[in-house]
Coordinates of C-alpha atoms in Angstrom, one line a residue:
Chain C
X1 CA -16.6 -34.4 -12.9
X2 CA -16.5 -30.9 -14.2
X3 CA -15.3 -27.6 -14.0
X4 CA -18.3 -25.2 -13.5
X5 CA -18.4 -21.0 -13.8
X6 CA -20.3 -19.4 -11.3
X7 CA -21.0 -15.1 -10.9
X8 CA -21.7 -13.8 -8.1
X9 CA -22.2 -9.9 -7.0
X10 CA -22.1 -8.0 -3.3
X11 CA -22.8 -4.8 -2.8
X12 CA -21.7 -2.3 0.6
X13 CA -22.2 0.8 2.7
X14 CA -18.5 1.3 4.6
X15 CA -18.4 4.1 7.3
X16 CA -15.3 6.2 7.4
X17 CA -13.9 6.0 10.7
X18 CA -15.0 4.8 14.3
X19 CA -17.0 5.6 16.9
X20 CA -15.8 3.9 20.4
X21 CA -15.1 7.2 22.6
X22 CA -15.1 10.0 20.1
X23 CA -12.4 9.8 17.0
X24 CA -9.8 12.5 17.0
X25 CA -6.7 13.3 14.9
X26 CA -4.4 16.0 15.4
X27 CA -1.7 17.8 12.7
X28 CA 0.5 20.3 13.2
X29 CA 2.0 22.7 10.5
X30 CA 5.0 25.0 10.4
X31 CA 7.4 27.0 8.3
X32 CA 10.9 26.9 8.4
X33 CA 12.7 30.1 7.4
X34 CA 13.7 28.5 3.9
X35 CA 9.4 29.1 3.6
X36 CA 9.4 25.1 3.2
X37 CA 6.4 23.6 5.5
X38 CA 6.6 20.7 7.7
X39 CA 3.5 19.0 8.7
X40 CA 4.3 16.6 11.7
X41 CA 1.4 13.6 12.6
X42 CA 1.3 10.6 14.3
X43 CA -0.8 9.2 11.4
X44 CA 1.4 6.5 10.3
X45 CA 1.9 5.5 6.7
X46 CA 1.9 2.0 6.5
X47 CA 2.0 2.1 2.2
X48 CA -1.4 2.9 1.6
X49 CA -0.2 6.7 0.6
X50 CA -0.8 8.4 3.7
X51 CA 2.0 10.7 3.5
X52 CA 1.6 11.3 -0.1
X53 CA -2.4 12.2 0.3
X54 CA -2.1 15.0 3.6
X55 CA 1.0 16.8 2.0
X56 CA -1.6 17.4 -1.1
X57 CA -3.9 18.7 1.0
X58 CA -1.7 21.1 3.0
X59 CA -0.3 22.3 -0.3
X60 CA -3.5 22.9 -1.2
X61 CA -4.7 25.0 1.8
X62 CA -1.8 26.6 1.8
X63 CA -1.4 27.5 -1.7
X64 CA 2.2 26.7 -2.3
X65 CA 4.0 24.1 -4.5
X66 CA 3.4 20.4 -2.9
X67 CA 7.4 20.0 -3.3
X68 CA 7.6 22.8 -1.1
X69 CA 5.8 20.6 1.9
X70 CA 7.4 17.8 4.4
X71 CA 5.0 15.1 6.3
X72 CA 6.8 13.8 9.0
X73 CA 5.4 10.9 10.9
X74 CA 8.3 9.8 12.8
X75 CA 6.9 9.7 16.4
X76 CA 3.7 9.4 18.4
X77 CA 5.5 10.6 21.6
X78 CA 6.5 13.3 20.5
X79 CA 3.9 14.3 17.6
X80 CA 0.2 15.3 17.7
X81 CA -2.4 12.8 18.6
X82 CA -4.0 10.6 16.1
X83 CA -6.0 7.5 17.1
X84 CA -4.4 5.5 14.1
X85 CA -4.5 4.5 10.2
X86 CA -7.3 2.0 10.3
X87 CA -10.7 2.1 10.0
X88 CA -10.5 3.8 6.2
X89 CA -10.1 7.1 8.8
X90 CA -6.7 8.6 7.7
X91 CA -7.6 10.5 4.6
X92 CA -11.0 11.5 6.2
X93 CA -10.0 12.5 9.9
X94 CA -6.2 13.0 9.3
X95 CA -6.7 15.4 6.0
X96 CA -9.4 17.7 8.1
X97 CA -6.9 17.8 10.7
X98 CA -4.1 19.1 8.1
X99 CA -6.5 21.3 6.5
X100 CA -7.7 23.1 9.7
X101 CA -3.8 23.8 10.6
X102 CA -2.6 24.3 7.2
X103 CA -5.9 27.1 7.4
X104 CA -4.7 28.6 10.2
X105 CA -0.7 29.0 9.3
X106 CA -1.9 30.3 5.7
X107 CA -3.1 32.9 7.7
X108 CA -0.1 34.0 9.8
X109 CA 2.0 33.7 6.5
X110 CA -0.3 36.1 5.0
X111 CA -0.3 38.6 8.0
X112 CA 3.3 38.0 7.7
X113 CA 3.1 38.7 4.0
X114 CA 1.0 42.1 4.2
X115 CA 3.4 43.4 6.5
X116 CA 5.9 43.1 4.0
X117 CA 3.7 44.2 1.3
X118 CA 2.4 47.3 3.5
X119 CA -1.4 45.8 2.2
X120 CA -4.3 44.6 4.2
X121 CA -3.9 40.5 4.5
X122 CA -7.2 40.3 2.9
X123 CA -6.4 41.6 -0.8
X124 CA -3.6 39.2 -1.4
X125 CA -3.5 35.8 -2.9
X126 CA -1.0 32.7 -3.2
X127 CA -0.4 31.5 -7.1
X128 CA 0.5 28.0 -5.2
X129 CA 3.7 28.3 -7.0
X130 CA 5.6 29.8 -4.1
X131 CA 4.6 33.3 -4.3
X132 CA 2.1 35.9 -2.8
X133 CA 0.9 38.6 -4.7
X134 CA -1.9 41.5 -4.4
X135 CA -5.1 40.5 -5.6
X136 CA -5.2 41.8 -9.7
X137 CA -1.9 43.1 -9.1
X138 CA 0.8 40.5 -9.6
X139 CA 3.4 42.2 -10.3
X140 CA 3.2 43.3 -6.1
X141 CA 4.4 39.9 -4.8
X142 CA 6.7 38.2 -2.5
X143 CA 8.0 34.0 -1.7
X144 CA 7.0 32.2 0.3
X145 CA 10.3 31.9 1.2
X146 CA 11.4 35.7 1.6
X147 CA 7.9 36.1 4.0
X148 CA 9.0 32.8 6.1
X149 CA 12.6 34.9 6.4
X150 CA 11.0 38.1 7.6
X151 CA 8.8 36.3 10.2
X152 CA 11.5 34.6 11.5
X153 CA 14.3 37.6 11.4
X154 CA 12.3 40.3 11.2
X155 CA 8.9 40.0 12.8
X156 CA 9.4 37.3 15.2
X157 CA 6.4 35.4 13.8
X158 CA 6.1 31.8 14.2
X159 CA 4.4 30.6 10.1
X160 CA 2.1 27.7 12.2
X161 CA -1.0 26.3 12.7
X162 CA -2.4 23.5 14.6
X163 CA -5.8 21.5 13.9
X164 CA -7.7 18.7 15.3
X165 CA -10.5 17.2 13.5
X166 CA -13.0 15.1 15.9
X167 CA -16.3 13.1 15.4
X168 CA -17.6 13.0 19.1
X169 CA -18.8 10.2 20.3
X170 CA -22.0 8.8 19.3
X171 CA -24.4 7.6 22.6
X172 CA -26.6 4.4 21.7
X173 CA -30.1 4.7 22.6
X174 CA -30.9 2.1 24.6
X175 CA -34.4 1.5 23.6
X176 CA -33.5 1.2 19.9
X177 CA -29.8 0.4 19.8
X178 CA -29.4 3.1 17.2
X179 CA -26.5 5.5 17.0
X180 CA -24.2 7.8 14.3
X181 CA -21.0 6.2 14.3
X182 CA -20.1 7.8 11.3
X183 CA -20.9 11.1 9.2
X184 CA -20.2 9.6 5.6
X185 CA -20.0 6.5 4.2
X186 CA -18.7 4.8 0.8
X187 CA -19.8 2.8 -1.2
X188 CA -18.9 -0.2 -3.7
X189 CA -20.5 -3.4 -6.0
X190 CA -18.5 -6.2 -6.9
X191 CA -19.1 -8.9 -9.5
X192 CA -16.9 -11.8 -9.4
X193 CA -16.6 -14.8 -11.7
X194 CA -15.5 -17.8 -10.3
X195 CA -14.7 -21.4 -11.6
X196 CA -15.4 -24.2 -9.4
X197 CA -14.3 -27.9 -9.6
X198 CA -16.1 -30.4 -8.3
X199 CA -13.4 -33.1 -8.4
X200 CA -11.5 -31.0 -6.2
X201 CA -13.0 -28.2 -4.5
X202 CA -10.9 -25.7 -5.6
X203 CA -12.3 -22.3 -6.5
X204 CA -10.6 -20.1 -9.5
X205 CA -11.3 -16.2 -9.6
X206 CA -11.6 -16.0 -13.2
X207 CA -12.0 -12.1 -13.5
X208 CA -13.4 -9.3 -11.2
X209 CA -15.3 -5.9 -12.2
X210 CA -16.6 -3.4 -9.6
X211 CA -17.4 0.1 -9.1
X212 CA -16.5 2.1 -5.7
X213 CA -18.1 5.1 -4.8
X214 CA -15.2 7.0 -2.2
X215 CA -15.9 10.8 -2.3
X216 CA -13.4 12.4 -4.3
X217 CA -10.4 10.4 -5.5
X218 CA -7.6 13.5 -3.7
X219 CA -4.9 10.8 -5.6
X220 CA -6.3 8.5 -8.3
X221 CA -3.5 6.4 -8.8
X222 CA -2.7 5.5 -5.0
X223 CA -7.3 4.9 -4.5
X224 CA -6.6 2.1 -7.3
X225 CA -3.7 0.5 -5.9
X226 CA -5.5 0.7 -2.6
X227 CA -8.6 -0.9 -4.6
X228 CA -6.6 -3.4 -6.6
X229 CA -4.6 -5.0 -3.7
X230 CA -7.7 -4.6 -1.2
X231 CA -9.5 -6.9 -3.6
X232 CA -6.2 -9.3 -4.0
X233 CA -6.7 -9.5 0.5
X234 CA -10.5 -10.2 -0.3
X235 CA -9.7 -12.9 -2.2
X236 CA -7.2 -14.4 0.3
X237 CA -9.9 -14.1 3.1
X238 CA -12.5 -15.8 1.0
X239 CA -10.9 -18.6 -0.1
X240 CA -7.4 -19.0 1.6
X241 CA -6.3 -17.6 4.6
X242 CA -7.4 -17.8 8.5
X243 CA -5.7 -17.7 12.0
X244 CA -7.9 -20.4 13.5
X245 CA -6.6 -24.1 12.2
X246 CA -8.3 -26.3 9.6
X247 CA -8.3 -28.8 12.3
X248 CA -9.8 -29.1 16.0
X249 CA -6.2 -28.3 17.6
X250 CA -4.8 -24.9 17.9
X251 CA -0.9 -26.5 17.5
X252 CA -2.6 -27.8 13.6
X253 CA -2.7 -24.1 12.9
X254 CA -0.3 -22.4 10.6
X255 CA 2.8 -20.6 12.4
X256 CA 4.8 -19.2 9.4
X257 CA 4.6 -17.9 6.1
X258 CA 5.4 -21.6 4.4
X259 CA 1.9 -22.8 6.3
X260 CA -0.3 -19.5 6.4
X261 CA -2.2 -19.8 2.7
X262 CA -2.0 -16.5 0.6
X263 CA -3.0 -16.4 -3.0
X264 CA 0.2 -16.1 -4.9
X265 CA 0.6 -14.2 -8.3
X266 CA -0.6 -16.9 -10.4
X267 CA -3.8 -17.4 -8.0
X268 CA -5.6 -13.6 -9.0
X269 CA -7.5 -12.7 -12.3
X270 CA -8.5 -9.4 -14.1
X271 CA -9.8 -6.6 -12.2
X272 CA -11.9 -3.7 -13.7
X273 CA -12.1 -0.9 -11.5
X274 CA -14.8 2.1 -12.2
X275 CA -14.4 5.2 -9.3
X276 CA -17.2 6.8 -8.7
X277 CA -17.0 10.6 -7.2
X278 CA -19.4 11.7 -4.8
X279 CA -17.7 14.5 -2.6
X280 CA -18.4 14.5 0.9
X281 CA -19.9 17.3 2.4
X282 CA -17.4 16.9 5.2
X283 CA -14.6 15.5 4.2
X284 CA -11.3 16.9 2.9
X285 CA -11.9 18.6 -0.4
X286 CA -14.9 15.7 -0.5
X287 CA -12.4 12.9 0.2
X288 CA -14.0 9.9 2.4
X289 CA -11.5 7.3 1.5
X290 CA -11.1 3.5 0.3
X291 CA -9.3 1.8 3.2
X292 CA -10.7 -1.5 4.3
X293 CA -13.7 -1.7 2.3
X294 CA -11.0 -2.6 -1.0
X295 CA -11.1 -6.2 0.4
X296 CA -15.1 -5.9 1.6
X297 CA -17.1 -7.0 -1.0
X298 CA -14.9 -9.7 -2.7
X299 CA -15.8 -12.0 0.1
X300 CA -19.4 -11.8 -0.6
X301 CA -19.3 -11.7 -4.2
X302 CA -17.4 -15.0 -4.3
X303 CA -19.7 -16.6 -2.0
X304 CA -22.1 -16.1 -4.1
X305 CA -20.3 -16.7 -7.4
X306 CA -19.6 -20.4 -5.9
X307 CA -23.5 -21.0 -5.2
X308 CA -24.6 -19.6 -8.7
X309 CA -21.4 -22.6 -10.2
X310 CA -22.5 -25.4 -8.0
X311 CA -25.2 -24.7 -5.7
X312 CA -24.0 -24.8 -2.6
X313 CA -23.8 -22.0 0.4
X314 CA -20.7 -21.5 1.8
X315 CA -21.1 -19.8 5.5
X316 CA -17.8 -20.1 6.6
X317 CA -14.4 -18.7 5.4
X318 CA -12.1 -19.3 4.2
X319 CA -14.1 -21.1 1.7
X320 CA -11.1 -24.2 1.0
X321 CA -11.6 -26.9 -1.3
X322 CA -12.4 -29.6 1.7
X323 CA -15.6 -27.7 2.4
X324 CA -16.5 -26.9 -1.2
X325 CA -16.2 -30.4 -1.6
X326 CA -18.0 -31.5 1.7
X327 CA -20.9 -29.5 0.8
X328 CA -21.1 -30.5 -3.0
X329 CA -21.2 -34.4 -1.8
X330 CA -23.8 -33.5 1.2
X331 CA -26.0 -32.0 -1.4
X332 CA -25.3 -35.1 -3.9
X333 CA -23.6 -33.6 -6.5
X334 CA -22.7 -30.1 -8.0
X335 CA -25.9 -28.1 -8.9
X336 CA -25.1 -25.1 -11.5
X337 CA -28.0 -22.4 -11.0
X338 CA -28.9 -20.4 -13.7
X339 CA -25.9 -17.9 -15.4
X340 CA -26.4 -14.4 -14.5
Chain P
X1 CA 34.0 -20.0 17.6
X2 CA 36.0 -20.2 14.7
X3 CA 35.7 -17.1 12.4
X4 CA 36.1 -17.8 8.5
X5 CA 37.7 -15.4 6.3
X6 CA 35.9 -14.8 3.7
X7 CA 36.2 -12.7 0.5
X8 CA 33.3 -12.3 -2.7
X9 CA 32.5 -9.9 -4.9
X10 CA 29.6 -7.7 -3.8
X11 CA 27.7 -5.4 -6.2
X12 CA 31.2 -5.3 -8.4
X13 CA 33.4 -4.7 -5.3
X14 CA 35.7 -6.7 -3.4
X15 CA 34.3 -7.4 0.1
X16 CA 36.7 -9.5 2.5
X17 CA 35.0 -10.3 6.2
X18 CA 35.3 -12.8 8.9
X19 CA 31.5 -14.6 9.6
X20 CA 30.9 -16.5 12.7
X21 CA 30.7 -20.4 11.2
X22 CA 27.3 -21.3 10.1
X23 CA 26.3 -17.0 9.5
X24 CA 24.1 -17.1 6.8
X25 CA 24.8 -14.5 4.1
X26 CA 21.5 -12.5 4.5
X27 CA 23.0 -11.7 8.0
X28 CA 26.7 -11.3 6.5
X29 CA 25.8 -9.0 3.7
X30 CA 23.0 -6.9 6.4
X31 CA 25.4 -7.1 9.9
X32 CA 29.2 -7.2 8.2
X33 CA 28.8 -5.4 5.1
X34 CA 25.7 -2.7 6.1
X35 CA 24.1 -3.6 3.0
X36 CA 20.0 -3.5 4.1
X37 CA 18.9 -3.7 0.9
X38 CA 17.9 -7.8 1.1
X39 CA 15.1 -7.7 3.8
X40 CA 14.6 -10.2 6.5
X41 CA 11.1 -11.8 6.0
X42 CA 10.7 -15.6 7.7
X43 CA 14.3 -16.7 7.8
X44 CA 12.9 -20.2 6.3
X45 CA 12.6 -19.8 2.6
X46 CA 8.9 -18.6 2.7
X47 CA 8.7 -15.0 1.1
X48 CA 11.7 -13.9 -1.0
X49 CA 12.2 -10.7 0.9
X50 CA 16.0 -12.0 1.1
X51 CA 16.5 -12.6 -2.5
X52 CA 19.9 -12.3 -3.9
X53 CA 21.8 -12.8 -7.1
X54 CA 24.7 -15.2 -6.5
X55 CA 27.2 -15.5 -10.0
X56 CA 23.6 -14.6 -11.3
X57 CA 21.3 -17.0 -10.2
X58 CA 18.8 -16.3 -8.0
X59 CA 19.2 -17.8 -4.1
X60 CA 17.7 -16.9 -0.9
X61 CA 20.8 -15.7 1.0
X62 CA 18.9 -16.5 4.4
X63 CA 18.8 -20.4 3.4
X64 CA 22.7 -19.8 1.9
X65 CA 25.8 -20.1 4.5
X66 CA 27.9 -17.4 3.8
X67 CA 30.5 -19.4 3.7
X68 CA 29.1 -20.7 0.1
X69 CA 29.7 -17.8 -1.5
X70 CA 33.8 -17.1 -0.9
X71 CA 35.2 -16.5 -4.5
X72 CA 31.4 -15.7 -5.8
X73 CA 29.8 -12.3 -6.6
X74 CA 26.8 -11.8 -4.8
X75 CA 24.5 -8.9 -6.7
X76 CA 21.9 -7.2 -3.8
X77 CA 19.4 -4.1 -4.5
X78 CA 22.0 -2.1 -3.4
X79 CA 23.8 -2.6 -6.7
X80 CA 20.6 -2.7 -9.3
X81 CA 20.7 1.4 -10.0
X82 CA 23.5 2.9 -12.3
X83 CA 24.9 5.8 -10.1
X84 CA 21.8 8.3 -9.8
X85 CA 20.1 6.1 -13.0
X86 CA 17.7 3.7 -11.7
X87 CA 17.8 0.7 -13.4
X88 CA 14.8 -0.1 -15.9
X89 CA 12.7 -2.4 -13.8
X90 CA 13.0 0.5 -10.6
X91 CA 11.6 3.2 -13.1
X92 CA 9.1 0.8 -14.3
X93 CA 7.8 -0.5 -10.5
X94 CA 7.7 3.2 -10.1
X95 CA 5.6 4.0 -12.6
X96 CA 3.6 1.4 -12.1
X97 CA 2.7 2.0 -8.6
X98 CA 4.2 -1.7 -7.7
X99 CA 5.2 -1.1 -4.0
X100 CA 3.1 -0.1 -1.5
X101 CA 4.7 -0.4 1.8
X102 CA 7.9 -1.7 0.3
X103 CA 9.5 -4.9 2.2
X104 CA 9.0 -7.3 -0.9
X105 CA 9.9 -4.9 -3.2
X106 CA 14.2 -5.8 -3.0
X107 CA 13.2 -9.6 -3.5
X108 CA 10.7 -9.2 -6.3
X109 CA 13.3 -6.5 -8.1
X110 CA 15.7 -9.2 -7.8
X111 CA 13.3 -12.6 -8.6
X112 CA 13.0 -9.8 -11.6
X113 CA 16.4 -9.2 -13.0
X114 CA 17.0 -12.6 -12.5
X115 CA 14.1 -13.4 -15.1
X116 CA 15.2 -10.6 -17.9
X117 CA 18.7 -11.7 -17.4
X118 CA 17.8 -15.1 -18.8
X119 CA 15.3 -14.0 -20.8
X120 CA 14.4 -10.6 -21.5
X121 CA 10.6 -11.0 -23.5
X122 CA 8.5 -13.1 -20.9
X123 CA 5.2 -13.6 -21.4
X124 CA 2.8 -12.6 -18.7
X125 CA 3.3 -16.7 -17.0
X126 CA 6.7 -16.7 -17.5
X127 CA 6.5 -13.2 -14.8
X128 CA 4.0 -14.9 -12.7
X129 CA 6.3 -17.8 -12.3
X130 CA 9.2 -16.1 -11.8
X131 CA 7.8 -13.8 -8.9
X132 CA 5.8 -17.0 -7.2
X133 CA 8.6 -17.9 -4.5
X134 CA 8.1 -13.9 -3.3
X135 CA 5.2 -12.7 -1.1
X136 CA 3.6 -9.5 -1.0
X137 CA 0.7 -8.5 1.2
X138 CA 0.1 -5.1 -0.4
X139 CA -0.3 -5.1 -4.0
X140 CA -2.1 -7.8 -5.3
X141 CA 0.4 -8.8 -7.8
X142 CA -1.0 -7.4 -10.4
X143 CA 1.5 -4.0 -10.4
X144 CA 4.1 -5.9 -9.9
X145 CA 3.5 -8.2 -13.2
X146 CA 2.5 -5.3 -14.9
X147 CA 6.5 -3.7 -13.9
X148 CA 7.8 -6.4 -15.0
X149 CA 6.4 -6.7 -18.4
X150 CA 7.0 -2.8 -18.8
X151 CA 10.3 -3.1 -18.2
X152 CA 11.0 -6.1 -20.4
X153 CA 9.5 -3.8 -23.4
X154 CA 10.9 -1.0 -22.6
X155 CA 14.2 -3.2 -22.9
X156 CA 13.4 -4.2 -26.1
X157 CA 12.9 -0.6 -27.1
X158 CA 16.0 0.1 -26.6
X159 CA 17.7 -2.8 -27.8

C-alpha cells in the first residue's frame, strides 16, 4: 500500500458565447448634467467583475475618468436586453454592447462640446481626465461636466447612446452538421499533479500550472481570480461534487450543504497561472474572456494525472475514492506509468 | 408565545429586544436589530455565512438561541471597521481580491478575527484550519488564505 504521484495535462478550445437563436446584448449610456455617465444593463454581475470590466470600457470609449462612470444592473424589466452572464459571454457580447453606445454618446457630447467651443466636433479630443479640448490646442477646453450642463440647460441635448452587440444565429448544415457558433475562441493547457492512495482511493491535488490564452486581459487581477477559483470548481467537479447520488436512489442524494462534497481550504494546492494575450479581432479592445473555461481543463488534467499514478481510467466524475479504489482492485493492483 | 426580554452587548452597544422563544440569534441580530451583516447560508451549521463572535469566540449564531446570549456581547461584521477605517483584515481581503460575489466574505472575516485574536502569527495550516467550517464557491480559497496571512503581517508590522 502506497501513495503514488501521478501528472496529467489537458488542453481546450472554449467559444465565447452561444449560438441557440442568435446572442444579443443590449447597453445603454447616458449623462447626467453633473457630466457623470450611467450605463444601465441587464447583464448581471454575479462576482466575476462584470460591473467592474464594462465601466472600463465605457470610460474608455468615452474618454473620461472611470470614477466619472456608474453601471447599473438593477433590473431586466426595466433595462436593455441581455441574454445573460453565462457562457464566458459578458465581457465579449456585453463590452461590444457598451462600446457601441458609449461610441455613439461620445459623439453627442462632442457635438455638444463644439457648440460650446464654436469648433467643428471633429478637431477636438477628450484627455479622459474629464475634459475636452481642441486638438494641439489645450488650453481651448471645457468638462465634461460644464458640456453635460449646457446640453441639458442650454441646448436641450440628451448626452446618450444606445448599442446592441449580436452574433446571429448560426444554421447547421444538415448534410455535415457543421455550423459557426462562435466568432473567437480561448484557449488554455493545464498540468496537474496529483497523489493517489491506493489504500484508500483518495486523490490529493498536489500543485497545478497552466497557461490561458483569453484575448486581452481588460482587468488582470479580476481574469486571475476568475482563473484561480475556476480551477478550485474544476477540482470539485473532478473529484468531489455531483447532483446525481453515489447510490441507485435519488432520496441517497445529497440535499444540503453538510452532504453536497466541496473541496474545502485544506483540500487545494499551488496554482501557477501564465495569461497569454492574443486580442480578438472582434472583441472589446481584443477582450474574449475567461468565464467557464477557468474550471475546463482541470477535469481532464486530473483524469489523466490519476492514470499516469496508478493506471487506471477514470470515465466518470466525480472521480471519489470508492471508484478509484474499485478500479485499482479490478485491474489487480495500482499500476504507476512512466513520470512525465 | 411568550416573548423573552433580552439585553447583550452588540458591536460595543447595548441592544435590549424581545425574541419570540426558540428565535435563534442569526434571525434576532438580522430581523430585531437590522444588523445584515451575518448572512443566512443553510440554517444547519454547514457554511459559516452566519458566523459571529460571542464574548470572543467564534459561534454560528443560526445553531445559537438568542436566548444564550442575554448578558453576552455579540461582535458581527457590522462592528469589524473603525468608523470610516476598515479594519486590517477588510483592507487586506481587498487587496487581495478575496471576495468575489461576497456572501462568505462576513463569516470568513469573522472565522478570521477570531483566529488573530488568539493568535496573531499563523502559519499558512493554522489559516486553513481556521477558515475550514466556512464555504465559499467563488474563490478557491486561496485569496482568502493569502488575506489572512497579509493581515496577520501586516499586524506584526505595526506591532
Amino acid at each position: 500500500m502506497a501513495k503514488h504521484r501521478g501528472r496529467g495535462i489537458a488542453s481546450i478550445n472554449y467559444p465565447i458565447g452561444m449560438n441557440l437563436g442568435g446572442d444579443p446584448s443590449q447597453a445603454l449610456v447616458h449623462s447626467n448634467p453633473s457630466g457623470k455617465f450611467t450605463v444601465s444593463l441587464s447583464s448581471i454581475d454575479l462576482g466575476q467583475g462584470m460591473k467592474s470590466v464594462t465601466r472600463q470600457i465605457c470610460a474608455e470609449t468615452l474618454g473620461v475618468p472611470v470614477e466619472d462612470v456608474y453601471v447599473d444592473t438593477a433590473d431586466s424589466d426595466t433595462g436593455p436586453h441581455c441574454m445573460g452572464s453565462f457562457a464566458s459571454r459578458g465581457t465579449h457580447r456585453v463590452g461590444n454592447a457598451v462600446m457601441a453606445a458609449a461610441k455613439e454618446a461620445r459623439g453627442v457630447m462632442m457635438e455638444a462640446a463644439a457648440e460650446e467651443l464654436e469648433v467643428n466636433a471633429a478637431d477636438l479630443d477628450t484627455d479622459g481626465r474629464g475634459n475636452i479640448h481642441v486638438k494641439g490646442a489645450p488650453h481651448r477646453s471645457i468638462s465634461t461636466k460644464d458640456v453635460a450642463i449646457a446640453a441639458q440647460f442650454k441646448q436641450g441635448k440628451t448626452i446618450s447612446g444606445r448599442g446592441i452587440f449580436l452574433v446571429p444565429l448560426s444554421e447547421v448544415n444538415p448534410e455535415t452538421g457543421e455550423m459557426s457558433p462562435a466568432t473567437c475562441y480561448a484557449h488554455a493547457c493545464l498540468v496537474a499533479e496529483v497523489e493517489v492512495d491506493d489504500e484508500t482511493g483518495e486523490v490529493a491535488m498536489v500543485r497545478m500550472d497552466s497557461a490561458y490564452e483569453l484575448g486581452r486581459a481588460l482587468n488582470p487581477r479580476l481574469v486571475e481570480q476568475q482563473l484561480v477559483g475556476g480551477a478550485w470548481m474544476g477540482i470539485s467537479h473532478a473529484l468531489f461534487e455531483t447532483p446525481e447520488p453515489y447510490y441507485p436512489d435519488p432520496a441517497h442524494g445529497p440535499r444540503d450543504f453538510v452532504e453536497y462534497l466541496m473541496p474545502g481550504p485544506g483540500d487545494i494546492c499551488p496554482h501557477d497561472i501564465a495569461v497569454l494575450e492574443r486580442p480578438a479581432a472582434d472583441g472589446p479592445f481584443g477582450a474574449k474572456g475567461p468565464g467557464e473555461m477557468c474550471a475546463n481543463p482541470v477535469l481532464p488534467a486530473v483524469a489523466n494525472a490519476i492514470f499516469n499514478a496508478v493506471g487506471v481510467r477514470m470515465d466518470e466524475l466525480p472521480i471519489t475514492p470508492e471508484k478509484v479504489l474499485r478500479a485499482i482492485k479490478a485491474q489487480g493492483g495500482a499500476r504507476p506509468q512512466a513520470r512525465r | 408565545m411568550t416573548k423573552t426580554a433580552l439585553q447583550f452587548r452588540h458591536n460595543g452597544r447595548d441592544v435590549a429586544l424581545f425574541v419570540d422563544g426558540g428565535v435563534n440569534l442569526l434571525v434576532a441580530l438580522r430581523e430585531s436589530i437590522g444588523d445584515m451583516t451575518p448572512k443566512f447560508g443553510c440554517g444547519q451549521g454547514g457554511c459559516g455565512a452566519c458566523s459571529v463572535l460571542i464574548d470572543g469566540e467564534l459561534h454560528l449564531s443560526c445553531l445559537t438561541l438568542a436566548e444564550t446570549v442575554n448578558g453576552r456581547s455579540v461582535e458581527t461584521l457590522d462592528g469589524l471597521k473603525d468608523g470610516p477605517n476598515l479594519h486590517p483584515l477588510q483592507r487586506a481581503f481587498m487587496e487581495q481580491f478575496a471576495a468575489q460575489c461576497g456572501y462568505c466574505t462576513p463569516g470568513m472575516l469573522m472565522a478570521a478575527k477570531a483566529l488573530l485574536d488568539r493568535n496573531p502569527s499563523p502559519t499558512r495550516a493554522e489559516v486553513i484550519e481556521a477558515i475550514s467550517g466556512n464555504i465559499c464557491r467563488c474563490t478557491g480559497y486561496e485569496p482568502i488564505v493569502n488575506a489572512v496571512l497579509a493581515a496577520a503581517s501586516s499586524g506584526r508590522a505595526r506591532a
